Every structure is written in structure tokens, then in C-alpha cells.
Amino acid sequence: MIILDYQDRRPIYEQVVEKFRILIANGALSPGSQMPSVRQLAMELSVNPNTIQRAYMELEQQGYIYPIKGRGNFVADRKDIRRITRIAYYQELTKLVTQGRELGVEESEIVNIIRNCYREAGEHD
Amino acid sequence: MIILDYQDRRPIYEQVVEKFRILIANGALSPGSQMPSVRQLAMELSVNPNTIQRAYMELEQQGYIYPIKGRGNFVADRKDIRRITRIAYYQELTKLVTQGRELGVEESEIVNIIRNCYREAGEHD
Amino acid sequence: MIILDYQDRRPIYEQVVEKFRILIANGALSPGSQMPSVRQLAMELSVNPNTIQRAYMELEQQGYIYPIKGRGNFVADRKDIRRITRIAYYQELTKLVTQGRELGVEESEIVNIIRNCYREAGEHD
Amino acid sequence: MIILDYQDRRPIYEQVVEKFRILIANGALSPGSQMPSVRQLAMELSVNPNTIQRAYMELEQQGYIYPIKGRGNFVADRKDIRRITRIAYYQELTKLVTQGRELGVEESEIVNIIRNCYREAGEHD
DNA sequence: GTGGTCTAGACCACA
DNA sequence: GTGGTCTAGACCACA
């Protein structure tokens, strides 16, 4: 379900968070469905259960999942997911674009980069 | 000249690097001019000289400054700065846009965000 | 595993880097295997952990090792190692040969020196 | 006569030594001729006289120049120059080639690199 | 004066 | 357990 990249310099729990954010945001994990249990996922990834615990905590705080006592963790509702995803993404992008302005990068250059990303990705599909 | 944000969870040296990257990239520190000395800046920021040393090491590796033995550190040439700044920015933006795609954000939405950033900033000018 | 030469005028961390570059490049440390921990190596060499930390930072930047947060440092992949080793060696050699030209050393002399090195080494094997 | 490269990370005195080694070794400064005075050269290069003093000390130790009390420094005899140049160069090259062997670089590869250096340089002449 | 290296030792994040 | 950051302060090379 998830593959870790040990060359990645980020902490493992952060990678786990990011992978699930994507799986949840693009619908690969449907709203309301159950998340893999902490122990099971830890075993699959050969990782310390604390690490998965930490990742789930983060996902819960960000609103992607919610726990039910004694039953496990579940994917949040579609609307909530969409909302938080957009807000978080909007903030990050705004920050980076503002930074670009400070560095003297022109609007047209940035737009070009984006169009390229989408065009290239489209070709792979 | 520089203000540290102690709320910021990033290490101090990284904050210093980022501040100087902006000051250098947008021309506030002109090419060829001398950087504040390690010791002096350390005192101004009430920080250990080693921490500034580390920041300068990073800036040197990234190509923003170069040291002259026994004299101090100096801001790199205009062309070099422009080149490395663009490359770094391009990479960061590409990464974020790719992430956006994975999260299901549409191209047009992203372009809109950018246009907004520039429009708002333009109004402040 | 590693012996420091205190007569050597180079800084300790640089010696450590060089020793490991050789151990890694010639396969004495196999790709993917774990590096000695910072603290342990520091103790073995009777050196401050910061010094080893610095050496590992350098090795990481050069691509010989990569860190996994909370686990330790690991030797890079075989292909990466081969690539960076060749590039670094090529650059050093080119510099020295160019210097030889400037000093008036003839091409044939240099080639002779090399053949000698390999012949002598071959006899030892 | 000499141009310093402030981007060069080596200390200035070392650059001065290297430049003169080349000028002397390839005959641009003829044996027995007088070296520029410490003060004059320091002024020309906008450099501290101590720095030039240090460079001349080094050149003297290596045998490229010799001082005459009250008159200045002079370029050594042709034979001496040739001898010391070859010995020093031979040692450096041998070390690097040996290192190459340790890293698994083949004899033919090294010879190729050398031939390339000379061919390219020949084209510039 | 300048930066570069190093020690001794603390404290934090991550697994 | 692992590495990463930081302080306080010494000592060295270079200009």
C-alpha cells in the first residue's frame, strides 16, 4: 500500500503522513473506510509502531482521519478532506509564490513552470 | 539587519541562511560586498559564532558567498546569484506543483492563486 | 577501522572523510551497510562527536552515505558511489596534469610515471 | 605580472607561490634574474607585505629563489629548478595515481585522461 | 583583524 | 538507541 523511501531525508513518520494525505485526498482511500491498524502497518513497513502512531496522530490533527475508541482509525468525510487539503495547499503555494516575487521571479515564469508540470505529467498518463 | 524568529521550528542557522539568500538575491546586499563578520553577526544576534559559521558554510556551498582567507566572506557575482536562485526556486516550485497534482488540485486553480499573489502585491506597491 | 595521522596538517574531519571515501569506493564497506555511529566512532578515535558529525556531513553531501532519521548513516548505492568517485578523481587528475603542462612536464613523462605506478603495484600483488 | 583569483579558496600566499613556480619552471622568469621586491609586489597586488614575504619564504625553501642580503631575491639556476620541479611533481602524481588504483580506476583510463588534457591544451595554443 | 577547527557537554527529535 | 543543533570557549592559520 505504501512504500518508504529511505533516501528521503525527512523523518519516516512524515513520509507516512504525506503518502496517506495523497491517498486520501485523491480518493484512493474512500471517506469513512478504515485505516490499516497501527501494528499491522508497522509490521508491513518494518517500522517501529511508535512511528506509525505518530503519523496517525498527525493525520488526525490535520483532519484527514478520526479515531473510534476500540475500533480503529477511519478516513474523514469527503467535504472535510477537500476543504483542509485546499487550505493547506493554498497556504504553502502562496508562501512560495510570494517568496518568488521577493527573489525577482516574474509571474509569467511561474505560470510557465506550472503549465510544464501539468503537460509533462499528462503525457505520462 | 536580520531578525530571528524563535517561534520558527527550523534551526537558527537555517533561518540565517534563508534571510541572507533573500537579501542577496534581491540585491539588498550587492555582489562583491563584504558580509558581516562571523563574530560580529553572532554578537548582534546573541548567538554562538559556530552557528553563524555553519550558516555561512551553507551559503558558500550554495554559491551565494565566497570566503577570502584572513579577510572575510563576500557576496558572489551577480550572474552566479541569479543562476543558482532560479534553479533552487524552480525545483521547489516544481515539487509543490507536482504535489498539488497528486492532491487533485487543478491547473487552473494553481494559476489563479499565483495571479492573485501578484495582483495583491501589485496593489501594495 | 580507521587510524588518524596527527602529523597530517589536514583537519581531522577531512582525514576521516578521505579514509571512508576509500573504504567505500573500493568496496570494503558494502553499499547499504550501516556506518559506525557518530558517538561510537568518536570514542574509538578519541575525538569529539562534533568532529565525526562534520565528517559524516561532508560524506553525505558528496553522496557517499545517507542518513535515516533516528537510525543512523548508511553507505550509498553501488552505482552512485562509482559515479561520484570517478567524477572526483577525474577532476583532481585533470588539475594535476594541467599543472604539469604549465610546469613544462612532457606528456610522455607523465604517462611513464603512471605505467611505473601500475607496474610496481602489480609486482606486489 | 601576476593575477590573483579571489574566488580561489586557497590562501593568497599559496596562489602567489604557485604562480611563481610556473613562471620560473617554464622559463618566463629566467634563472638568475631578480624577483620583484616584496613591497612593490605587495602594492601591485593590493596585498599585505607579510603575505608576499610568506610566499617568498616558501619559494626559497622549495629552492626556486635565493635571497642576497640587501639586494633582494633571485631566481635559482636552471638545473636546480628543473630538478626540484620534477621531484615535487613526480611525488604528487604518484600519490594521485596510487590513490586511483585504490579506487579501482584502470591504467588505461588514466592514460586517456592525460592524453585528453594535452590534446585540448594543444588546440588552444 | 578575519575565518576554521576542535573540545566538552547539553538538549532535542526521531525510531 | 540514533543523529542534529547549539553554547561557551580555546587555539590556529592567514592578512
Coordinates of C-alpha atoms (C1' of nucleotides) in Angstrom, one line a residue:
Chain A
M1 CA 0.0 0.0 0.0
I2 CA 2.8 2.4 0.9
I3 CA 6.4 2.4 0.0
L4 CA 9.0 4.3 2.1
D5 CA 12.0 6.0 0.5
Y6 CA 14.9 5.6 2.9
Q7 CA 17.0 8.0 0.7
D8 CA 14.4 10.7 1.6
R9 CA 15.8 12.9 4.3
R10 CA 12.5 13.6 6.0
P11 CA 11.6 11.5 9.1
I12 CA 9.7 8.4 8.4
Y13 CA 6.5 9.4 10.2
E14 CA 6.4 12.5 7.9
Q15 CA 6.6 10.3 4.8
V16 CA 3.8 8.1 6.1
V17 CA 1.7 11.2 6.7
E18 CA 2.3 12.5 3.2
K19 CA 1.6 9.2 1.5
F20 CA -1.8 8.9 3.3
R21 CA -2.7 12.6 2.6
I22 CA -2.3 11.8 -1.1
L23 CA -4.2 8.5 -0.9
I24 CA -7.0 10.2 1.0
A25 CA -7.1 13.4 -0.9
N26 CA -7.3 11.8 -4.4
G27 CA -9.9 9.3 -3.2
A28 CA -7.8 6.1 -3.3
L29 CA -8.9 5.6 0.3
S30 CA -12.6 6.3 0.4
P31 CA -14.2 8.5 3.1
G32 CA -15.4 6.5 6.1
S33 CA -13.2 3.5 5.3
Q34 CA -11.0 2.0 7.9
M35 CA -7.3 2.8 8.1
P36 CA -4.8 -0.1 8.5
S37 CA -4.2 -0.8 12.2
V38 CA -1.1 0.7 13.7
R39 CA 0.5 -2.6 14.5
Q40 CA -0.2 -4.2 11.1
L41 CA 1.1 -1.2 9.1
A42 CA 4.2 -1.1 11.4
M43 CA 4.9 -4.7 10.6
E44 CA 4.4 -4.3 6.9
L45 CA 6.8 -1.3 6.7
S46 CA 9.3 -2.9 9.2
V47 CA 9.0 0.2 11.2
N48 CA 8.6 1.0 14.9
P49 CA 4.9 1.1 15.9
N50 CA 5.6 4.5 17.6
T51 CA 6.4 5.9 14.2
I52 CA 3.0 4.9 12.8
Q53 CA 1.3 6.1 15.9
R54 CA 2.9 9.5 15.5
A55 CA 1.9 9.6 11.8
Y56 CA -1.7 8.8 12.7
M57 CA -1.7 11.5 15.4
E58 CA -0.6 14.0 12.8
L59 CA -3.2 12.9 10.3
E60 CA -5.9 13.2 12.9
Q61 CA -4.8 16.6 13.9
Q62 CA -4.9 17.7 10.3
G63 CA -8.4 16.3 10.0
Y64 CA -7.7 13.5 7.5
I65 CA -8.7 10.7 9.8
Y66 CA -10.7 10.3 13.0
P67 CA -10.3 7.5 15.7
I68 CA -13.1 5.5 17.1
K69 CA -12.2 4.1 20.5
G70 CA -11.6 0.4 20.4
R71 CA -12.3 0.1 16.7
G72 CA -9.5 1.9 15.0
N73 CA -9.0 4.9 12.7
F74 CA -11.2 6.0 9.8
V75 CA -11.0 8.3 6.8
A76 CA -12.8 11.6 7.2
D77 CA -15.7 12.8 5.2
R78 CA -15.2 13.9 1.6
K79 CA -16.1 17.6 2.2
D80 CA -13.8 17.9 5.2
I81 CA -10.9 16.4 3.2
R82 CA -11.4 18.7 0.3
R83 CA -11.5 21.7 2.5
I84 CA -8.4 21.1 4.6
T85 CA -6.4 19.9 1.6
R86 CA -7.2 23.1 -0.3
I87 CA -6.5 25.4 2.6
A88 CA -3.1 23.8 3.4
Y89 CA -2.1 23.7 -0.2
Y90 CA -3.2 27.3 -0.8
Q91 CA -1.1 28.5 2.1
E92 CA 2.0 26.7 1.0
L93 CA 1.7 27.8 -2.6
T94 CA 1.1 31.4 -1.6
K95 CA 4.1 31.4 0.6
L96 CA 6.3 30.1 -2.2
V97 CA 5.0 32.4 -4.8
T98 CA 5.4 35.4 -2.5
Q99 CA 9.0 34.2 -2.0
G100 CA 9.4 34.1 -5.7
R101 CA 8.3 37.7 -6.0
E102 CA 10.9 38.7 -3.4
L103 CA 13.6 36.9 -5.4
G104 CA 12.5 38.7 -8.6
V105 CA 10.9 35.9 -10.4
E106 CA 8.2 37.1 -12.9
E107 CA 4.6 36.0 -12.9
S108 CA 4.8 34.6 -16.4
E109 CA 7.8 32.5 -15.5
I110 CA 6.0 30.9 -12.6
V111 CA 2.9 30.2 -14.7
N112 CA 5.1 28.6 -17.3
I113 CA 6.7 26.2 -14.8
I114 CA 3.2 25.1 -13.7
R115 CA 2.0 24.5 -17.2
N116 CA 5.1 22.4 -17.8
C117 CA 4.5 20.3 -14.8
Y118 CA 0.9 19.5 -15.9
R119 CA 1.8 19.0 -19.5
E120 CA 4.6 16.5 -18.7
A121 CA 2.5 14.7 -16.1
G122 CA -0.3 14.5 -18.7
E123 CA 2.0 12.8 -21.1
H124 CA 2.8 10.1 -18.6
D125 CA -0.8 9.2 -18.0
Chain B
M1 CA 19.9 43.7 9.6
I2 CA 18.4 40.3 10.4
I3 CA 15.8 39.2 12.9
L4 CA 15.5 35.7 14.2
D5 CA 12.1 34.1 14.8
Y6 CA 12.3 31.9 17.9
Q7 CA 8.9 30.5 17.2
D8 CA 10.2 29.1 14.0
R9 CA 10.9 25.4 14.4
R10 CA 13.7 25.5 11.9
P11 CA 17.3 25.6 13.3
I12 CA 18.8 29.1 13.7
Y13 CA 21.5 28.6 11.1
E14 CA 18.8 27.7 8.5
Q15 CA 16.9 30.9 9.3
V16 CA 20.1 32.9 8.8
V17 CA 20.7 31.2 5.5
E18 CA 17.3 32.0 4.3
K19 CA 17.4 35.6 5.3
F20 CA 20.7 36.2 3.5
R21 CA 19.6 34.3 0.4
I22 CA 16.8 36.8 0.1
L23 CA 18.9 39.8 0.9
I24 CA 21.5 38.7 -1.7
A25 CA 19.0 37.5 -4.3
N26 CA 17.0 40.7 -4.4
G27 CA 20.1 42.9 -4.4
A28 CA 19.9 44.3 -0.9
L29 CA 23.4 43.0 -0.5
S30 CA 25.3 43.9 -3.6
P31 CA 27.6 41.5 -5.4
G32 CA 31.2 41.6 -4.2
S33 CA 30.4 43.5 -0.9
Q34 CA 31.6 42.1 2.4
M35 CA 29.4 40.0 4.6
P36 CA 29.2 40.9 8.3
S37 CA 32.0 39.1 10.1
V38 CA 31.1 35.8 11.8
R39 CA 31.8 37.2 15.3
Q40 CA 30.1 40.5 14.8
L41 CA 26.9 38.9 13.5
A42 CA 27.0 36.3 16.3
M43 CA 27.1 39.1 18.8
E44 CA 24.3 41.1 17.1
L45 CA 22.0 38.1 17.1
S46 CA 23.1 36.9 20.5
V47 CA 24.1 33.6 19.1
N48 CA 27.2 31.4 19.2
P49 CA 29.8 32.1 16.5
N50 CA 29.7 28.4 15.5
T51 CA 26.1 28.8 14.5
I52 CA 26.8 31.7 12.1
Q53 CA 29.8 29.8 10.9
R54 CA 27.5 27.0 10.0
A55 CA 25.1 29.3 8.2
Y56 CA 28.0 30.9 6.2
M57 CA 29.3 27.4 5.2
E58 CA 25.8 26.6 3.8
L59 CA 25.7 29.9 1.9
E60 CA 29.1 29.3 0.5
Q61 CA 28.2 25.8 -0.7
Q62 CA 25.1 27.1 -2.3
G63 CA 27.3 29.7 -4.1
Y64 CA 25.9 32.8 -2.5
I65 CA 29.1 33.9 -0.9
Y66 CA 32.8 33.1 -1.1
P67 CA 35.4 33.4 1.6
I68 CA 38.8 35.0 1.3
K69 CA 41.2 33.6 3.8
G70 CA 42.0 36.1 6.5
R71 CA 39.7 38.8 5.1
G72 CA 36.2 37.6 5.4
N73 CA 33.2 36.5 3.4
F74 CA 32.0 38.2 0.3
V75 CA 28.8 38.2 -1.8
A76 CA 29.1 36.3 -5.1
D77 CA 28.8 37.7 -8.6
R78 CA 25.5 38.9 -10.0
K79 CA 25.3 36.2 -12.6
D80 CA 26.1 33.3 -10.3
I81 CA 23.5 34.5 -7.9
R82 CA 20.8 34.8 -10.5
R83 CA 21.5 31.3 -11.8
I84 CA 21.5 29.5 -8.5
T85 CA 18.5 31.4 -7.3
R86 CA 16.4 30.4 -10.3
I87 CA 17.5 26.8 -10.2
A88 CA 16.6 26.4 -6.5
Y89 CA 13.3 28.2 -6.9
Y90 CA 12.4 26.2 -10.0
Q91 CA 13.0 22.9 -8.1
E92 CA 10.9 24.0 -5.1
L93 CA 8.0 25.1 -7.2
T94 CA 8.1 22.0 -9.4
K95 CA 7.9 19.9 -6.3
L96 CA 5.0 21.8 -4.8
V97 CA 3.1 21.8 -8.1
T98 CA 3.6 18.1 -8.5
Q99 CA 2.3 17.6 -5.0
G100 CA -0.7 19.7 -5.9
R101 CA -1.4 17.4 -8.9
E102 CA -1.3 14.4 -6.6
L103 CA -3.7 16.0 -4.2
G104 CA -6.1 16.6 -7.1
V105 CA -5.7 20.4 -7.4
E106 CA -6.4 21.6 -10.9
E107 CA -4.0 23.5 -13.0
S108 CA -6.4 26.5 -13.3
E109 CA -6.7 26.8 -9.5
I110 CA -3.0 27.0 -9.1
V111 CA -2.6 29.6 -11.8
N112 CA -5.4 31.6 -10.1
I113 CA -3.6 31.5 -6.8
I114 CA -0.4 32.9 -8.5
R115 CA -2.3 35.6 -10.3
N116 CA -3.9 36.6 -7.0
C117 CA -0.5 36.8 -5.2
Y118 CA 0.9 39.1 -7.9
R119 CA -2.2 41.2 -8.1
E120 CA -2.4 41.8 -4.4
A121 CA 1.3 42.5 -4.2
G122 CA 1.0 44.9 -7.1
E123 CA -1.7 46.9 -5.2
H124 CA 0.6 47.3 -2.2
D125 CA 3.3 48.8 -4.4
Chain C
M1 CA 39.0 0.5 11.5
I2 CA 40.5 3.9 10.9
I3 CA 43.7 5.4 12.0
L4 CA 44.3 9.2 12.3
D5 CA 47.6 10.7 11.4
Y6 CA 48.3 13.6 13.8
Q7 CA 51.3 14.6 11.8
D8 CA 48.9 15.3 8.9
R9 CA 48.3 19.0 8.7
R10 CA 44.8 18.5 7.4
P11 CA 41.9 18.8 9.8
I12 CA 40.8 15.6 11.5
Y13 CA 37.3 15.6 9.9
E14 CA 39.0 15.7 6.5
Q15 CA 41.1 12.7 7.2
V16 CA 38.1 10.8 8.3
V17 CA 36.3 11.8 5.1
E18 CA 39.2 10.6 3.0
K19 CA 39.6 7.3 4.8
F20 CA 35.9 6.5 4.4
R21 CA 35.8 7.6 0.8
I22 CA 38.5 4.9 0.1
L23 CA 36.8 2.2 2.2
I24 CA 33.5 2.9 0.5
A25 CA 34.9 3.3 -3.0
N26 CA 36.9 0.1 -3.1
G27 CA 34.0 -1.9 -1.5
A28 CA 35.5 -2.5 1.9
L29 CA 32.3 -1.0 3.2
S30 CA 29.4 -2.5 1.2
P31 CA 26.6 -0.4 -0.2
G32 CA 23.6 -0.2 2.1
S33 CA 25.5 -1.3 5.2
Q34 CA 25.4 0.9 8.3
M35 CA 28.2 3.3 9.2
P36 CA 29.6 3.2 12.7
S37 CA 27.5 5.5 14.9
V38 CA 28.8 9.1 15.4
R39 CA 29.3 8.6 19.1
Q40 CA 30.9 5.2 18.9
L41 CA 33.4 6.3 16.2
A42 CA 34.2 9.4 18.2
M43 CA 35.0 7.3 21.2
E44 CA 37.2 4.9 19.2
L45 CA 39.2 7.7 17.7
S46 CA 39.2 9.7 21.0
V47 CA 37.7 12.6 19.2
N48 CA 34.8 14.9 19.8
P49 CA 31.4 13.7 18.4
N50 CA 31.0 17.0 16.6
T51 CA 34.1 16.3 14.6
I52 CA 32.7 13.0 13.3
Q53 CA 29.4 14.6 12.7
R54 CA 31.2 17.1 10.5
A55 CA 32.9 14.3 8.6
Y56 CA 29.6 12.5 8.0
M57 CA 28.0 15.7 6.9
E58 CA 30.7 16.0 4.2
L59 CA 30.4 12.4 3.2
E60 CA 26.6 12.8 2.9
Q61 CA 27.0 15.9 0.7
Q62 CA 29.4 14.2 -1.5
G63 CA 26.9 11.3 -1.8
Y64 CA 28.8 8.5 -0.2
I65 CA 26.4 8.0 2.7
Y66 CA 22.8 8.9 3.5
P67 CA 21.2 9.3 6.9
I68 CA 18.0 7.8 8.1
K69 CA 16.5 9.8 10.9
G70 CA 16.7 8.0 14.2
R71 CA 18.5 5.0 12.8
G72 CA 21.9 6.1 11.6
N73 CA 24.0 6.6 8.5
F74 CA 24.2 4.1 5.6
V75 CA 26.5 3.6 2.7
A76 CA 25.1 4.7 -0.6
D77 CA 24.3 2.5 -3.6
R78 CA 27.0 1.0 -5.7
K79 CA 26.1 3.0 -8.8
D80 CA 26.1 6.3 -7.1
I81 CA 29.4 5.6 -5.4
R82 CA 31.1 4.6 -8.7
R83 CA 29.8 7.7 -10.4
I84 CA 30.9 10.3 -7.8
T85 CA 34.2 8.6 -7.3
R86 CA 35.1 8.8 -11.0
I87 CA 34.0 12.4 -11.3
A88 CA 36.0 13.5 -8.3
Y89 CA 39.1 11.6 -9.4
Y90 CA 38.8 12.8 -13.0
Q91 CA 38.8 16.4 -11.8
E92 CA 41.7 16.0 -9.5
L93 CA 43.8 14.3 -12.1
T94 CA 42.9 16.8 -14.8
K95 CA 44.0 19.6 -12.5
L96 CA 47.3 18.0 -11.7
V97 CA 48.1 17.1 -15.4
T98 CA 47.3 20.7 -16.4
Q99 CA 49.6 21.9 -13.7
G100 CA 52.3 19.5 -15.1
R101 CA 51.9 21.0 -18.6
E102 CA 52.4 24.5 -17.1
L103 CA 55.5 23.4 -15.4
G104 CA 56.9 22.0 -18.6
V105 CA 56.5 18.3 -17.9
E106 CA 56.0 16.4 -21.2
E107 CA 53.1 14.1 -21.9
S108 CA 55.4 11.1 -22.3
E109 CA 57.0 11.6 -18.9
I110 CA 53.6 11.7 -17.2
V111 CA 52.5 8.5 -19.0
N112 CA 55.7 6.8 -17.9
I113 CA 55.1 7.7 -14.3
I114 CA 51.7 6.1 -14.4
R115 CA 52.9 3.0 -16.1
N116 CA 55.5 2.7 -13.4
C117 CA 53.0 3.0 -10.6
Y118 CA 50.8 0.3 -12.1
R119 CA 53.8 -2.0 -12.9
E120 CA 55.2 -1.7 -9.4
A121 CA 51.9 -2.2 -7.8
G122 CA 51.3 -5.2 -10.0
E123 CA 54.5 -6.8 -8.8
H124 CA 53.4 -6.5 -5.2
D125 CA 50.2 -8.3 -5.9
Chain D
M1 CA 52.7 40.0 -13.9
I2 CA 50.5 38.0 -11.6
I3 CA 46.8 38.0 -11.2
L4 CA 45.1 36.7 -8.0
D5 CA 41.8 34.8 -8.1
Y6 CA 39.9 35.8 -5.0
Q7 CA 37.3 33.1 -5.8
D8 CA 40.1 30.6 -5.2
R9 CA 39.7 29.1 -1.8
R10 CA 43.5 28.7 -1.2
P11 CA 45.3 31.3 0.9
I12 CA 46.7 34.2 -1.1
Y13 CA 50.3 33.4 -0.3
E14 CA 49.8 29.9 -1.8
Q15 CA 48.5 31.3 -5.0
V16 CA 51.5 33.6 -5.2
V17 CA 53.8 30.7 -4.7
E18 CA 52.1 28.6 -7.4
K19 CA 52.1 31.4 -10.0
F20 CA 55.8 32.0 -9.5
R21 CA 56.6 28.3 -9.6
I22 CA 55.0 28.2 -13.0
L23 CA 56.7 31.4 -14.3
I24 CA 60.1 30.1 -13.1
A25 CA 59.7 26.5 -14.1
N26 CA 58.6 27.3 -17.7
G27 CA 61.3 29.9 -18.1
A28 CA 59.2 33.0 -18.2
L29 CA 61.4 34.3 -15.4
S30 CA 65.0 33.5 -16.4
P31 CA 67.4 31.9 -14.0
G32 CA 69.5 34.5 -12.1
S33 CA 67.1 37.3 -12.7
Q34 CA 65.8 39.4 -9.9
M35 CA 62.4 38.9 -8.3
P36 CA 60.1 41.9 -7.8
S37 CA 60.7 43.4 -4.4
V38 CA 58.3 42.4 -1.6
R39 CA 57.0 45.9 -1.1
Q40 CA 56.4 46.6 -4.7
L41 CA 54.7 43.3 -5.4
A42 CA 52.5 43.8 -2.3
M43 CA 51.4 47.2 -3.6
E44 CA 50.7 45.9 -7.2
L45 CA 48.5 43.1 -5.8
S46 CA 47.0 45.3 -3.1
V47 CA 48.0 42.7 -0.6
N48 CA 49.7 42.8 2.8
P49 CA 53.5 42.7 2.5
N50 CA 53.5 39.9 5.1
T51 CA 51.7 37.8 2.6
I52 CA 54.3 38.2 -0.1
Q53 CA 57.1 37.7 2.5
R54 CA 55.5 34.4 3.4
A55 CA 55.2 33.4 -0.3
Y56 CA 58.9 34.2 -0.9
M57 CA 59.9 32.2 2.2
E58 CA 58.1 29.3 0.7
L59 CA 59.7 29.7 -2.7
E60 CA 63.1 29.9 -1.1
Q61 CA 62.5 26.8 1.0
Q62 CA 61.4 24.9 -2.1
G63 CA 64.6 26.1 -3.9
Y64 CA 63.0 28.3 -6.6
I65 CA 64.6 31.5 -5.4
Y66 CA 67.5 32.6 -3.2
P67 CA 68.0 35.8 -1.3
I68 CA 71.0 38.1 -1.4
K69 CA 71.2 40.2 1.7
G70 CA 70.5 43.8 1.0
R71 CA 69.9 43.2 -2.7
G72 CA 66.7 41.2 -3.0
N73 CA 65.6 37.8 -4.2
F74 CA 66.8 36.0 -7.3
V75 CA 65.6 33.1 -9.5
A76 CA 67.6 29.9 -8.9
D77 CA 69.8 28.1 -11.6
R78 CA 68.2 26.3 -14.4
K79 CA 69.4 22.8 -13.3
D80 CA 68.2 23.2 -9.7
I81 CA 64.8 24.4 -10.9
R82 CA 64.3 21.5 -13.3
R83 CA 65.3 19.0 -10.6
I84 CA 63.1 20.2 -7.8
T85 CA 60.1 20.7 -10.1
R86 CA 60.3 17.2 -11.4
I87 CA 60.7 15.7 -8.0
A88 CA 57.8 17.6 -6.5
Y89 CA 55.6 16.8 -9.4
Y90 CA 56.6 13.2 -9.6
Q91 CA 55.6 12.7 -5.9
E92 CA 52.3 14.4 -6.3
L93 CA 51.4 12.5 -9.4
T94 CA 52.5 9.2 -7.9
K95 CA 50.3 9.7 -4.9
L96 CA 47.3 10.5 -7.0
V97 CA 47.8 7.6 -9.3
T98 CA 48.2 5.2 -6.4
Q99 CA 45.0 6.6 -5.0
G100 CA 43.3 6.0 -8.3
R101 CA 44.4 2.3 -8.2
E102 CA 42.9 2.1 -4.7
L103 CA 39.7 3.5 -6.0
G104 CA 39.7 0.9 -8.8
V105 CA 40.5 3.2 -11.8
E106 CA 42.2 1.4 -14.6
E107 CA 45.6 2.3 -16.0
S108 CA 44.1 2.9 -19.5
E109 CA 41.5 5.3 -18.2
I110 CA 44.2 7.4 -16.5
V111 CA 46.3 7.5 -19.6
N112 CA 43.3 8.6 -21.6
I113 CA 42.6 11.5 -19.3
I114 CA 46.2 12.7 -19.7
R115 CA 46.2 12.4 -23.5
N116 CA 43.0 14.4 -23.5
C117 CA 44.5 17.2 -21.4
Y118 CA 47.4 17.6 -23.7
R119 CA 45.3 17.4 -26.9
E120 CA 42.8 20.0 -25.7
A121 CA 45.6 22.3 -24.5
G122 CA 47.4 21.8 -27.8
E123 CA 44.3 23.0 -29.6
H124 CA 44.3 26.2 -27.6
D125 CA 47.9 27.0 -28.5
Chain E
dG1 C1' 41.5 41.9 12.4
dT2 C1' 39.4 37.6 9.6
dG3 C1' 37.5 32.6 9.3
dG4 C1' 38.3 27.4 10.5
dT5 C1' 38.7 23.6 13.7
dC6 C1' 38.1 21.5 17.8
dT7 C1' 36.6 20.1 22.7
dA8 C1' 33.2 19.4 26.4
dG9 C1' 28.9 18.9 27.1
dA10 C1' 23.7 20.0 26.9
dC11 C1' 19.2 19.2 24.9
dC12 C1' 16.1 17.9 21.2
dA13 C1' 13.7 15.0 17.6
dC14 C1' 13.1 10.5 15.8
dA15 C1' 12.7 5.2 15.9
Chain F
dG1 C1' 19.4 3.7 20.8
dT2 C1' 20.3 7.2 16.5
dG3 C1' 21.8 11.9 14.5
dG4 C1' 21.2 17.3 14.7
dT5 C1' 21.7 21.7 16.8
dC6 C1' 23.6 24.6 19.9
dT7 C1' 26.5 27.1 23.6
dA8 C1' 31.0 28.5 25.7
dG9 C1' 35.2 29.0 24.8
dA10 C1' 40.1 27.6 23.1
dC11 C1' 43.6 27.7 19.6
dC12 C1' 45.3 28.1 15.0
dA13 C1' 46.3 30.0 10.1
dC14 C1' 46.1 33.9 7.3
dA15 C1' 46.2 39.1 6.1

